[in-house]
Tab-separated table of C-alpha atoms in Angstrom:
chain	number	residue	atom	x	y	z
A	280	UNK	CA	-22.920	14.396	77.636
A	281	UNK	CA	-24.193	12.130	80.582
A	282	UNK	CA	-23.107	8.470	80.571
A	283	UNK	CA	-24.938	5.869	82.702
A	284	UNK	CA	-26.630	8.561	84.568
A	285	UNK	CA	-28.597	6.480	87.112
A	286	UNK	CA	-29.219	6.416	90.814
A	287	UNK	CA	-26.253	6.284	93.211
A	288	UNK	CA	-27.446	3.494	95.458
A	289	UNK	CA	-24.533	2.768	97.685
A	290	UNK	CA	-26.052	4.457	100.638
A	291	UNK	CA	-22.832	6.508	101.490
A	292	UNK	CA	-22.784	9.513	103.786
A	293	UNK	CA	-24.966	12.617	103.069
A	294	UNK	CA	-21.750	14.637	102.604
A	295	UNK	CA	-20.472	12.534	99.830
A	296	UNK	CA	-23.790	11.843	98.208
A	297	UNK	CA	-24.540	15.530	98.133
A	298	UNK	CA	-21.523	16.243	95.926
A	299	UNK	CA	-22.473	17.466	92.442
A	300	UNK	CA	-21.754	15.201	89.602
A	301	UNK	CA	-22.862	12.017	87.894
A	302	UNK	CA	-25.014	9.367	89.505
A	303	UNK	CA	-23.906	5.750	89.348
A	304	UNK	CA	-25.690	2.588	89.065
A	305	UNK	CA	-23.880	-0.230	91.032
A	306	UNK	CA	-20.298	0.184	90.211
A	307	UNK	CA	-19.477	-2.916	92.280
A	308	UNK	CA	-21.696	-5.773	93.337
A	309	UNK	CA	-22.665	-6.584	96.897
A	310	UNK	CA	-20.394	-7.719	99.685
A	311	UNK	CA	-19.183	-11.334	99.363
A	312	UNK	CA	-19.625	-14.092	101.783
A	313	UNK	CA	-18.133	-13.297	105.191
A	314	UNK	CA	-15.466	-16.011	104.741
A	315	UNK	CA	-14.275	-14.495	101.526
A	316	UNK	CA	-12.923	-11.272	102.906
A	317	UNK	CA	-12.547	-8.575	100.191
A	318	UNK	CA	-9.177	-6.954	99.345
A	319	UNK	CA	-8.708	-3.416	98.124
A	320	UNK	CA	-5.660	-2.627	95.971
A	321	UNK	CA	-5.123	1.119	95.565
A	322	UNK	CA	-2.840	1.913	92.566
A	323	UNK	CA	-1.706	5.486	92.549
A	324	UNK	CA	-0.182	6.847	89.322
A	325	UNK	CA	2.201	9.473	90.523
A	326	UNK	CA	2.845	12.617	88.352
A	327	UNK	CA	-0.643	13.213	86.866
A	328	UNK	CA	-1.669	10.610	84.346
A	329	UNK	CA	-3.011	12.025	81.027
A	330	UNK	CA	-6.532	10.649	81.078
A	331	UNK	CA	-7.345	12.296	77.703
A	332	UNK	CA	-4.792	10.082	75.922
A	333	UNK	CA	-5.596	7.033	78.010
A	334	UNK	CA	-9.302	7.177	77.007
A	335	UNK	CA	-10.043	9.652	74.289
A	336	UNK	CA	-13.054	10.737	72.293
A	337	UNK	CA	-13.270	9.025	68.856
A	338	UNK	CA	-16.452	10.531	67.341
A	339	UNK	CA	-18.595	13.675	67.340
A	340	UNK	CA	-17.643	17.236	68.077
A	341	UNK	CA	-15.299	16.332	70.958
A	342	UNK	CA	-13.088	14.380	68.572
A	343	UNK	CA	-12.566	17.581	66.570
A	344	UNK	CA	-11.667	19.554	69.700
A	345	UNK	CA	-9.268	16.775	70.795
A	346	UNK	CA	-7.532	16.682	67.431
A	347	UNK	CA	-7.216	20.522	67.214
A	348	UNK	CA	-5.658	20.646	70.661
A	349	UNK	CA	-3.242	17.767	70.226
A	350	UNK	CA	-1.965	17.920	66.566
A	351	UNK	CA	1.193	15.981	67.624
A	352	UNK	CA	-0.021	13.849	70.619
A	353	UNK	CA	-3.444	12.733	69.501
A	354	UNK	CA	-4.121	9.007	69.338
A	355	UNK	CA	-5.397	8.228	65.812
A	356	UNK	CA	-8.935	6.876	65.716
A	357	UNK	CA	-7.680	3.895	63.692
A	358	UNK	CA	-5.287	2.950	66.615
A	359	UNK	CA	-7.787	3.479	69.436
A	360	UNK	CA	-9.332	0.360	71.067
A	361	UNK	CA	-13.065	0.852	70.682
A	362	UNK	CA	-15.252	1.620	73.639
A	363	UNK	CA	-19.005	2.453	73.989
A	364	UNK	CA	-20.271	6.010	73.694
A	365	UNK	CA	-17.731	7.241	71.122
A	366	UNK	CA	-14.509	6.701	73.145
A	367	UNK	CA	-11.509	4.593	72.760
A	368	UNK	CA	-8.581	3.287	74.848
A	369	UNK	CA	-4.945	3.843	74.144
A	370	UNK	CA	-3.698	1.057	71.933
A	371	UNK	CA	-1.093	0.009	74.509
A	372	UNK	CA	-3.895	-0.906	76.909
A	373	UNK	CA	-4.923	-4.027	75.033
A	374	UNK	CA	-4.962	-6.160	78.208
A	375	UNK	CA	-7.248	-3.774	79.983
A	376	UNK	CA	-9.465	-3.535	76.923
A	377	UNK	CA	-9.976	-7.284	77.010
A	378	UNK	CA	-10.903	-7.083	80.725
A	379	UNK	CA	-13.410	-4.294	79.860
A	380	UNK	CA	-14.921	-6.423	77.175
A	381	UNK	CA	-15.174	-9.301	79.684
A	382	UNK	CA	-17.053	-7.084	82.100
A	383	UNK	CA	-14.360	-6.912	84.758
A	384	UNK	CA	-13.126	-3.352	84.222
A	385	UNK	CA	-15.135	-0.125	84.794
A	386	UNK	CA	-14.031	3.219	83.620
A	387	UNK	CA	-15.245	6.465	85.354
A	388	UNK	CA	-15.101	9.712	83.491
A	389	UNK	CA	-13.795	13.048	84.844
A	390	UNK	CA	-12.952	12.229	88.394
A	391	UNK	CA	-10.833	14.155	90.849
A	392	UNK	CA	-10.923	16.796	93.602
A	393	UNK	CA	-14.347	18.289	93.006
A	394	UNK	CA	-14.286	20.755	95.990
A	395	UNK	CA	-10.689	21.952	95.629
A	396	UNK	CA	-8.672	23.003	92.556
A	397	UNK	CA	-4.908	22.749	92.513
A	398	UNK	CA	-2.164	22.080	89.940
A	399	UNK	CA	0.370	21.281	92.715
A	400	UNK	CA	1.375	17.567	92.811
A	401	UNK	CA	2.097	17.782	96.523
A	402	UNK	CA	-1.226	19.465	97.492
A	403	UNK	CA	-3.302	17.208	95.272
A	404	UNK	CA	-1.768	14.037	96.482
A	405	UNK	CA	-2.127	15.146	100.110
A	406	UNK	CA	-5.795	16.091	99.715
A	407	UNK	CA	-6.627	12.822	97.970
A	408	UNK	CA	-4.682	10.498	100.184
A	409	UNK	CA	-5.724	12.184	103.481
A	410	UNK	CA	-9.293	12.116	102.204
A	411	UNK	CA	-9.848	15.721	103.332
A	412	UNK	CA	-9.677	17.987	100.270
A	413	UNK	CA	-8.532	21.517	101.252
A	414	UNK	CA	-7.258	20.455	104.638
A	415	UNK	CA	-3.864	18.861	105.455
A	416	UNK	CA	-3.809	18.771	109.305
A	417	UNK	CA	-5.467	15.431	109.940
A	418	UNK	CA	-3.135	12.804	111.287
A	419	UNK	CA	-4.523	9.796	109.476
A	420	UNK	CA	-4.964	8.739	105.841
A	421	UNK	CA	-8.244	7.695	104.412
A	422	UNK	CA	-7.215	4.036	104.092
A	423	UNK	CA	-6.113	4.020	107.664
A	424	UNK	CA	-9.584	5.294	108.766
A	425	UNK	CA	-11.108	2.591	106.568
A	426	UNK	CA	-9.122	-0.133	108.321
A	427	UNK	CA	-10.004	1.356	111.702
A	428	UNK	CA	-13.799	1.315	111.012
A	429	UNK	CA	-14.314	-1.621	108.681
A	430	UNK	CA	-16.287	-4.367	110.345
A	431	UNK	CA	-15.268	-8.058	110.608
A	432	UNK	CA	-11.564	-7.434	110.854
A	433	UNK	CA	-10.270	-10.102	113.289
A	434	UNK	CA	-7.780	-8.717	115.993
A	435	UNK	CA	-5.151	-11.261	115.123
A	436	UNK	CA	-4.875	-11.049	111.425
A	437	UNK	CA	-1.211	-11.505	110.487
A	438	UNK	CA	-0.923	-9.026	107.640
A	439	UNK	CA	-4.063	-6.915	107.136
A	440	UNK	CA	-2.380	-3.981	105.313
A	441	UNK	CA	0.657	-3.658	103.099
A	442	UNK	CA	2.433	-0.820	101.203
A	443	UNK	CA	4.403	-2.248	98.354
A	444	UNK	CA	7.483	-0.158	98.090
A	445	UNK	CA	9.968	1.583	100.335
A	446	UNK	CA	7.716	4.285	101.454
A	447	UNK	CA	4.355	4.219	103.172
A	448	UNK	CA	1.760	6.355	101.269
A	449	UNK	CA	-0.087	9.233	102.992
A	450	UNK	CA	-3.297	7.228	102.631
A	451	UNK	CA	-1.954	4.754	105.233
A	452	UNK	CA	-0.527	7.558	107.425
A	453	UNK	CA	-1.014	6.754	111.164
A	454	UNK	CA	-1.702	3.055	110.523
A	455	UNK	CA	-0.221	0.661	113.204
A	456	UNK	CA	-1.102	-2.459	111.160
A	457	UNK	CA	0.627	-1.732	107.888
A	458	UNK	CA	3.865	-3.400	106.710
A	459	UNK	CA	6.116	-1.936	104.008
A	460	UNK	CA	7.422	-4.533	101.641
A	461	UNK	CA	9.893	-3.310	99.034
A	462	UNK	CA	10.526	-6.743	97.576
A	463	UNK	CA	8.659	-9.813	98.833
A	464	UNK	CA	11.810	-11.917	98.214
A	465	UNK	CA	13.757	-9.827	100.734
A	466	UNK	CA	10.999	-9.713	103.461
A	467	UNK	CA	12.878	-11.538	106.143
A	468	UNK	CA	14.971	-11.001	109.201
A	469	UNK	CA	18.176	-10.495	107.182
A	470	UNK	CA	20.779	-10.390	110.031
A	471	UNK	CA	23.891	-12.400	109.676
A	472	UNK	CA	24.217	-16.090	108.858
A	473	UNK	CA	21.333	-18.484	108.935
A	474	UNK	CA	21.975	-20.016	112.358
A	475	UNK	CA	22.315	-16.592	113.918
A	476	UNK	CA	19.026	-15.440	112.384
A	477	UNK	CA	17.203	-18.355	113.818
A	478	UNK	CA	18.522	-17.633	117.250
A	479	UNK	CA	17.690	-13.988	116.807
A	480	UNK	CA	14.123	-14.856	115.935
A	481	UNK	CA	13.827	-17.072	119.102
A	482	UNK	CA	15.214	-14.288	121.274
A	483	UNK	CA	12.936	-11.685	119.717
A	484	UNK	CA	9.888	-13.851	120.247
A	485	UNK	CA	10.707	-14.465	123.918
A	486	UNK	CA	11.301	-10.728	124.435
A	487	UNK	CA	8.173	-9.607	122.657
A	488	UNK	CA	6.062	-12.295	124.257
A	489	UNK	CA	6.587	-10.671	127.654
A	490	UNK	CA	4.716	-7.561	126.535
A	491	UNK	CA	1.123	-6.938	125.793
A	492	UNK	CA	1.044	-3.523	124.152
A	493	UNK	CA	-0.092	-2.983	120.612
A	494	UNK	CA	3.544	-2.479	119.696
A	495	UNK	CA	4.442	-5.959	121.051
A	496	UNK	CA	1.534	-7.585	119.276
A	497	UNK	CA	2.350	-5.837	115.916
A	498	UNK	CA	6.025	-6.835	116.174
A	499	UNK	CA	5.088	-10.455	116.695
A	500	UNK	CA	2.669	-10.173	113.679
A	501	UNK	CA	5.589	-8.790	111.632
A	502	UNK	CA	7.759	-11.805	112.671
A	503	UNK	CA	4.944	-14.188	111.814
A	504	UNK	CA	4.567	-12.506	108.364
A	505	UNK	CA	8.276	-12.652	107.742
A	506	UNK	CA	8.384	-16.381	108.660
A	507	UNK	CA	5.402	-17.346	106.531
A	508	UNK	CA	6.558	-15.295	103.516
A	509	UNK	CA	10.167	-16.382	103.715
A	510	UNK	CA	9.171	-20.051	103.806
A	511	UNK	CA	6.606	-19.587	100.970
A	512	UNK	CA	8.770	-17.770	98.449
A	513	UNK	CA	12.019	-19.753	99.055
A	514	UNK	CA	11.379	-21.970	96.094
A	515	UNK	CA	10.483	-19.184	93.741
A	516	UNK	CA	7.068	-18.278	92.473
A	517	UNK	CA	5.307	-19.379	89.269
A	518	UNK	CA	2.183	-17.380	88.440
A	519	UNK	CA	-0.964	-19.274	87.676
A	520	UNK	CA	-2.968	-19.546	84.520
A	521	UNK	CA	-0.104	-18.407	82.336
A	522	UNK	CA	-0.039	-14.911	83.744
A	523	UNK	CA	2.960	-12.940	82.520
A	524	UNK	CA	4.077	-9.964	84.728
A	525	UNK	CA	6.143	-7.227	83.011
A	526	UNK	CA	9.766	-7.258	83.963
A	527	UNK	CA	9.737	-4.087	85.874
A	528	UNK	CA	8.973	-2.498	89.224
A	529	UNK	CA	5.233	-2.436	88.647
A	530	UNK	CA	5.206	-6.098	87.547
A	531	UNK	CA	7.148	-7.000	90.630
A	532	UNK	CA	4.631	-5.087	92.934
A	533	UNK	CA	1.621	-6.712	91.306
A	534	UNK	CA	3.211	-10.168	91.592
A	535	UNK	CA	3.961	-9.517	95.245
A	536	UNK	CA	0.238	-8.669	95.795
A	537	UNK	CA	-0.790	-11.907	94.107
A	538	UNK	CA	1.590	-13.875	96.338
A	539	UNK	CA	0.215	-12.267	99.522
A	540	UNK	CA	-3.362	-12.825	98.481
A	541	UNK	CA	-2.589	-16.652	97.948
A	542	UNK	CA	-0.790	-16.913	101.375
A	543	UNK	CA	-4.052	-15.912	102.981
A	544	UNK	CA	-2.445	-13.824	105.680
A	545	UNK	CA	-5.677	-11.776	106.226
A	546	UNK	CA	-4.798	-9.054	103.719
A	547	UNK	CA	-7.422	-6.420	103.348
A	548	UNK	CA	-5.571	-3.338	101.827
A	549	UNK	CA	-2.591	-3.087	99.574
A	550	UNK	CA	-1.125	0.072	97.951
A	551	UNK	CA	1.068	0.339	94.855
A	552	UNK	CA	2.854	3.500	93.594
A	553	UNK	CA	3.667	3.812	89.987
A	554	UNK	CA	5.442	6.989	89.007
A	555	UNK	CA	6.706	8.643	85.805
A	556	UNK	CA	3.393	10.216	84.549
A	557	UNK	CA	4.430	13.847	84.734
A	558	UNK	CA	4.825	14.080	80.947
A	559	UNK	CA	5.705	17.625	80.210
A	560	UNK	CA	7.835	16.592	77.256
A	561	UNK	CA	8.337	13.842	74.865
A	562	UNK	CA	5.022	12.262	75.699
A	563	UNK	CA	4.427	10.509	72.371
A	564	UNK	CA	1.069	9.482	70.764
A	565	UNK	CA	-0.608	6.171	70.099
A	566	UNK	CA	2.263	4.460	68.391
A	567	UNK	CA	5.160	5.193	70.782
A	568	UNK	CA	6.787	7.472	73.378
A	569	UNK	CA	7.040	7.416	77.129
A	570	UNK	CA	3.364	7.564	77.782
A	571	UNK	CA	2.733	4.543	75.542
A	572	UNK	CA	5.309	2.634	77.494
A	573	UNK	CA	3.741	3.557	80.853
A	574	UNK	CA	0.278	2.596	79.658
A	575	UNK	CA	1.603	-0.733	78.395
A	576	UNK	CA	3.229	-1.464	81.672
A	577	UNK	CA	0.095	-0.630	83.727
A	578	UNK	CA	-2.078	-2.650	81.400
A	579	UNK	CA	0.168	-5.659	81.402
A	580	UNK	CA	0.626	-5.746	85.128
A	581	UNK	CA	-3.003	-5.336	85.949
A	582	UNK	CA	-3.936	-8.011	83.471
A	583	UNK	CA	-1.343	-10.338	84.920
A	584	UNK	CA	-2.453	-9.820	88.407
A	585	UNK	CA	-6.136	-10.519	87.573
A	586	UNK	CA	-5.233	-13.540	85.401
A	587	UNK	CA	-2.919	-14.986	88.124
A	588	UNK	CA	-5.724	-14.899	90.662
A	589	UNK	CA	-8.619	-15.965	88.340
A	590	UNK	CA	-8.390	-19.743	87.920
A	591	UNK	CA	-9.522	-23.078	89.128
A	592	UNK	CA	-6.613	-23.413	91.593
A	593	UNK	CA	-7.799	-20.328	93.524
A	594	UNK	CA	-11.425	-19.796	92.572
A	595	UNK	CA	-12.243	-17.159	95.144
A	596	UNK	CA	-9.157	-14.976	94.945
A	597	UNK	CA	-10.258	-12.846	91.894
A	598	UNK	CA	-13.678	-12.482	93.511
A	599	UNK	CA	-12.084	-10.986	96.659
A	600	UNK	CA	-10.023	-8.375	94.744
A	601	UNK	CA	-11.028	-4.833	93.871
A	602	UNK	CA	-8.317	-2.760	92.177
A	603	UNK	CA	-8.753	1.092	92.013
A	604	UNK	CA	-6.396	3.113	89.848
A	605	UNK	CA	-6.212	6.884	90.181
A	606	UNK	CA	-3.889	9.857	89.804
A	607	UNK	CA	-3.554	13.242	91.491
A	608	UNK	CA	-4.945	15.127	88.501
A	609	UNK	CA	-5.153	14.904	84.780
A	610	UNK	CA	-3.412	16.997	82.005
A	611	UNK	CA	-4.460	20.008	80.095
A	612	UNK	CA	-6.342	19.398	76.860
A	613	UNK	CA	-3.777	21.418	74.909
A	614	UNK	CA	-0.350	20.033	74.143
A	615	UNK	CA	2.565	22.277	74.958
A	616	UNK	CA	5.556	23.292	72.799
A	617	UNK	CA	7.633	20.378	74.054
A	618	UNK	CA	5.422	17.655	72.766
A	619	UNK	CA	3.973	17.140	76.260
A	620	UNK	CA	1.116	18.197	78.466
A	621	UNK	CA	0.934	20.288	81.592
A	622	UNK	CA	-0.976	19.861	84.760
A	623	UNK	CA	-4.700	19.730	84.438
A	624	UNK	CA	-7.751	18.837	86.491
A	625	UNK	CA	-10.274	16.096	85.754
A	626	UNK	CA	-9.131	12.571	85.108
A	627	UNK	CA	-10.028	9.008	84.527
A	628	UNK	CA	-10.422	6.417	87.327
A	629	UNK	CA	-10.406	2.678	86.768
A	630	UNK	CA	-11.916	-0.124	88.835
A	631	UNK	CA	-11.036	-3.779	88.155
A	632	UNK	CA	-12.394	-6.903	89.719
A	633	UNK	CA	-14.618	-10.005	89.397
A	634	UNK	CA	-17.232	-8.266	91.493
A	635	UNK	CA	-17.007	-5.084	89.489
A	636	UNK	CA	-19.899	-4.167	87.241
A	637	UNK	CA	-17.572	-3.626	84.424
A	638	UNK	CA	-17.866	-3.217	80.592
A	639	UNK	CA	-19.411	0.164	81.236
A	640	UNK	CA	-18.448	3.842	81.357
A	641	UNK	CA	-19.593	5.664	84.485
A	642	UNK	CA	-19.888	9.290	85.405
A	643	UNK	CA	-20.695	12.288	83.271
A	644	UNK	CA	-18.465	13.250	80.391
A	645	UNK	CA	-18.263	17.091	80.570
A	646	UNK	CA	-17.239	17.830	76.991
A	647	UNK	CA	-14.174	19.486	75.463
A	648	UNK	CA	-15.776	22.690	74.023
A	649	UNK	CA	-13.943	25.753	75.349
A	650	UNK	CA	-17.001	26.736	77.567
A	651	UNK	CA	-17.041	23.171	78.969
A	652	UNK	CA	-13.412	23.217	80.169
A	653	UNK	CA	-12.177	24.193	83.577
A	654	UNK	CA	-10.519	27.596	83.145
A	655	UNK	CA	-10.645	27.127	79.368
A	656	UNK	CA	-7.914	24.549	79.562
A	657	UNK	CA	-8.741	21.362	81.483
A	658	UNK	CA	-11.300	18.585	81.559
A	659	UNK	CA	-13.888	19.448	84.255
A	660	UNK	CA	-14.252	17.302	87.329
A	661	UNK	CA	-17.784	15.862	87.379
A	662	UNK	CA	-17.332	13.017	89.821
A	663	UNK	CA	-15.521	13.450	93.195
A	664	UNK	CA	-13.093	10.630	93.684
A	665	UNK	CA	-14.581	10.014	97.093
A	666	UNK	CA	-17.866	8.881	95.508
A	667	UNK	CA	-16.035	6.067	93.719
A	668	UNK	CA	-14.176	4.993	96.862
A	669	UNK	CA	-17.344	5.289	99.047
A	670	UNK	CA	-19.332	2.910	96.898
A	671	UNK	CA	-16.512	0.384	97.003
A	672	UNK	CA	-16.132	0.690	100.799
A	673	UNK	CA	-19.854	0.384	101.442
A	674	UNK	CA	-20.706	-2.294	98.936
A	675	UNK	CA	-17.600	-4.546	98.956
A	676	UNK	CA	-16.442	-4.057	102.621
A	677	UNK	CA	-19.683	-3.325	104.314
A	678	UNK	CA	-18.184	-0.156	105.830
A	679	UNK	CA	-20.847	2.514	106.365
A	680	UNK	CA	-18.641	4.780	108.409
A	681	UNK	CA	-18.096	7.038	105.403
A	682	UNK	CA	-18.367	10.184	107.413
A	683	UNK	CA	-15.297	9.004	109.352
A	684	UNK	CA	-13.337	7.743	106.412
A	685	UNK	CA	-14.017	10.997	104.412
A	686	UNK	CA	-14.876	13.664	107.107
A	687	UNK	CA	-16.097	17.053	106.110
């Protein structure tokens, strides 16, 4: 059944706009004032998140199909957090549910790779992060191409792009302006005793100052970033507005993003990876299990980041932020014999931010009847993930070069 089936007005490229699927109203509002540069945080749930247990049908015929397919894994109607249109959120996503009710979170049905079908983790992630479904030969990721084409990016921004974690994601492949930060507390020139480190910095700056190549410039920017971050975090960090980050790697990553936003280093793009979603066994239902724990961590971390940046002490920070959550694919409708779910197709996407037109469900829900499923097993993809990203890039960043960001 169609949900919020309205005109897609973002003005993105003909190639993206021609893709079949749901039409959107404005998923995000217009670009903010030039001085309040927008920031995109791309959270990738590695492993294939089960969108059908994150947001499940609670009424009508699709509820019956869902319960029949998931006798052990179903989230009971009484535990689901109510959404419009006969859907509910997983009970561990109470923080996200509150943000949805406040109009800050938008949920998009049945997203994914609409032009390519694969159940391979590697291929699906490559296609999505390169931004070229069906092709893996391009040398740059889609976020790199966005950074290269977005208007208004000053040449001397200290830290325009950051990958939180030890590895740079494929979406930022080929970027010369991205820093990898595993732990913001350790982002420094950690070489020997303090006196020696100071001398080392001075020597490096003198050496790099004699060059004018892009490598020299970026190395100096990295030193500037390290100096500013090390000085700022040396006294510890207290989140604002009573925000409470979960005590895990995702909580640390979200907290690092908040700190970088507040340091005003020119951040435009940040990526966060959160793994563990390949729930082939022991997935659990609404009341417990590994999936419930993952959902709770994600909900708590996203809520903490938004709360931390949304307050009187930093009134513009939450307005600058747009958080997009996606996974490489969903899970099959039918549970397997190991109390888990196997690789599927269509999946949920989430968009969070103060400038997000939230409190709504977007996209077209394809239904769970056997004739509506992809290959009789999976939720169909009705919205190409590039449509969601394209509207954000055009409306929030003023980047109309969508044919370059998502070629083909």
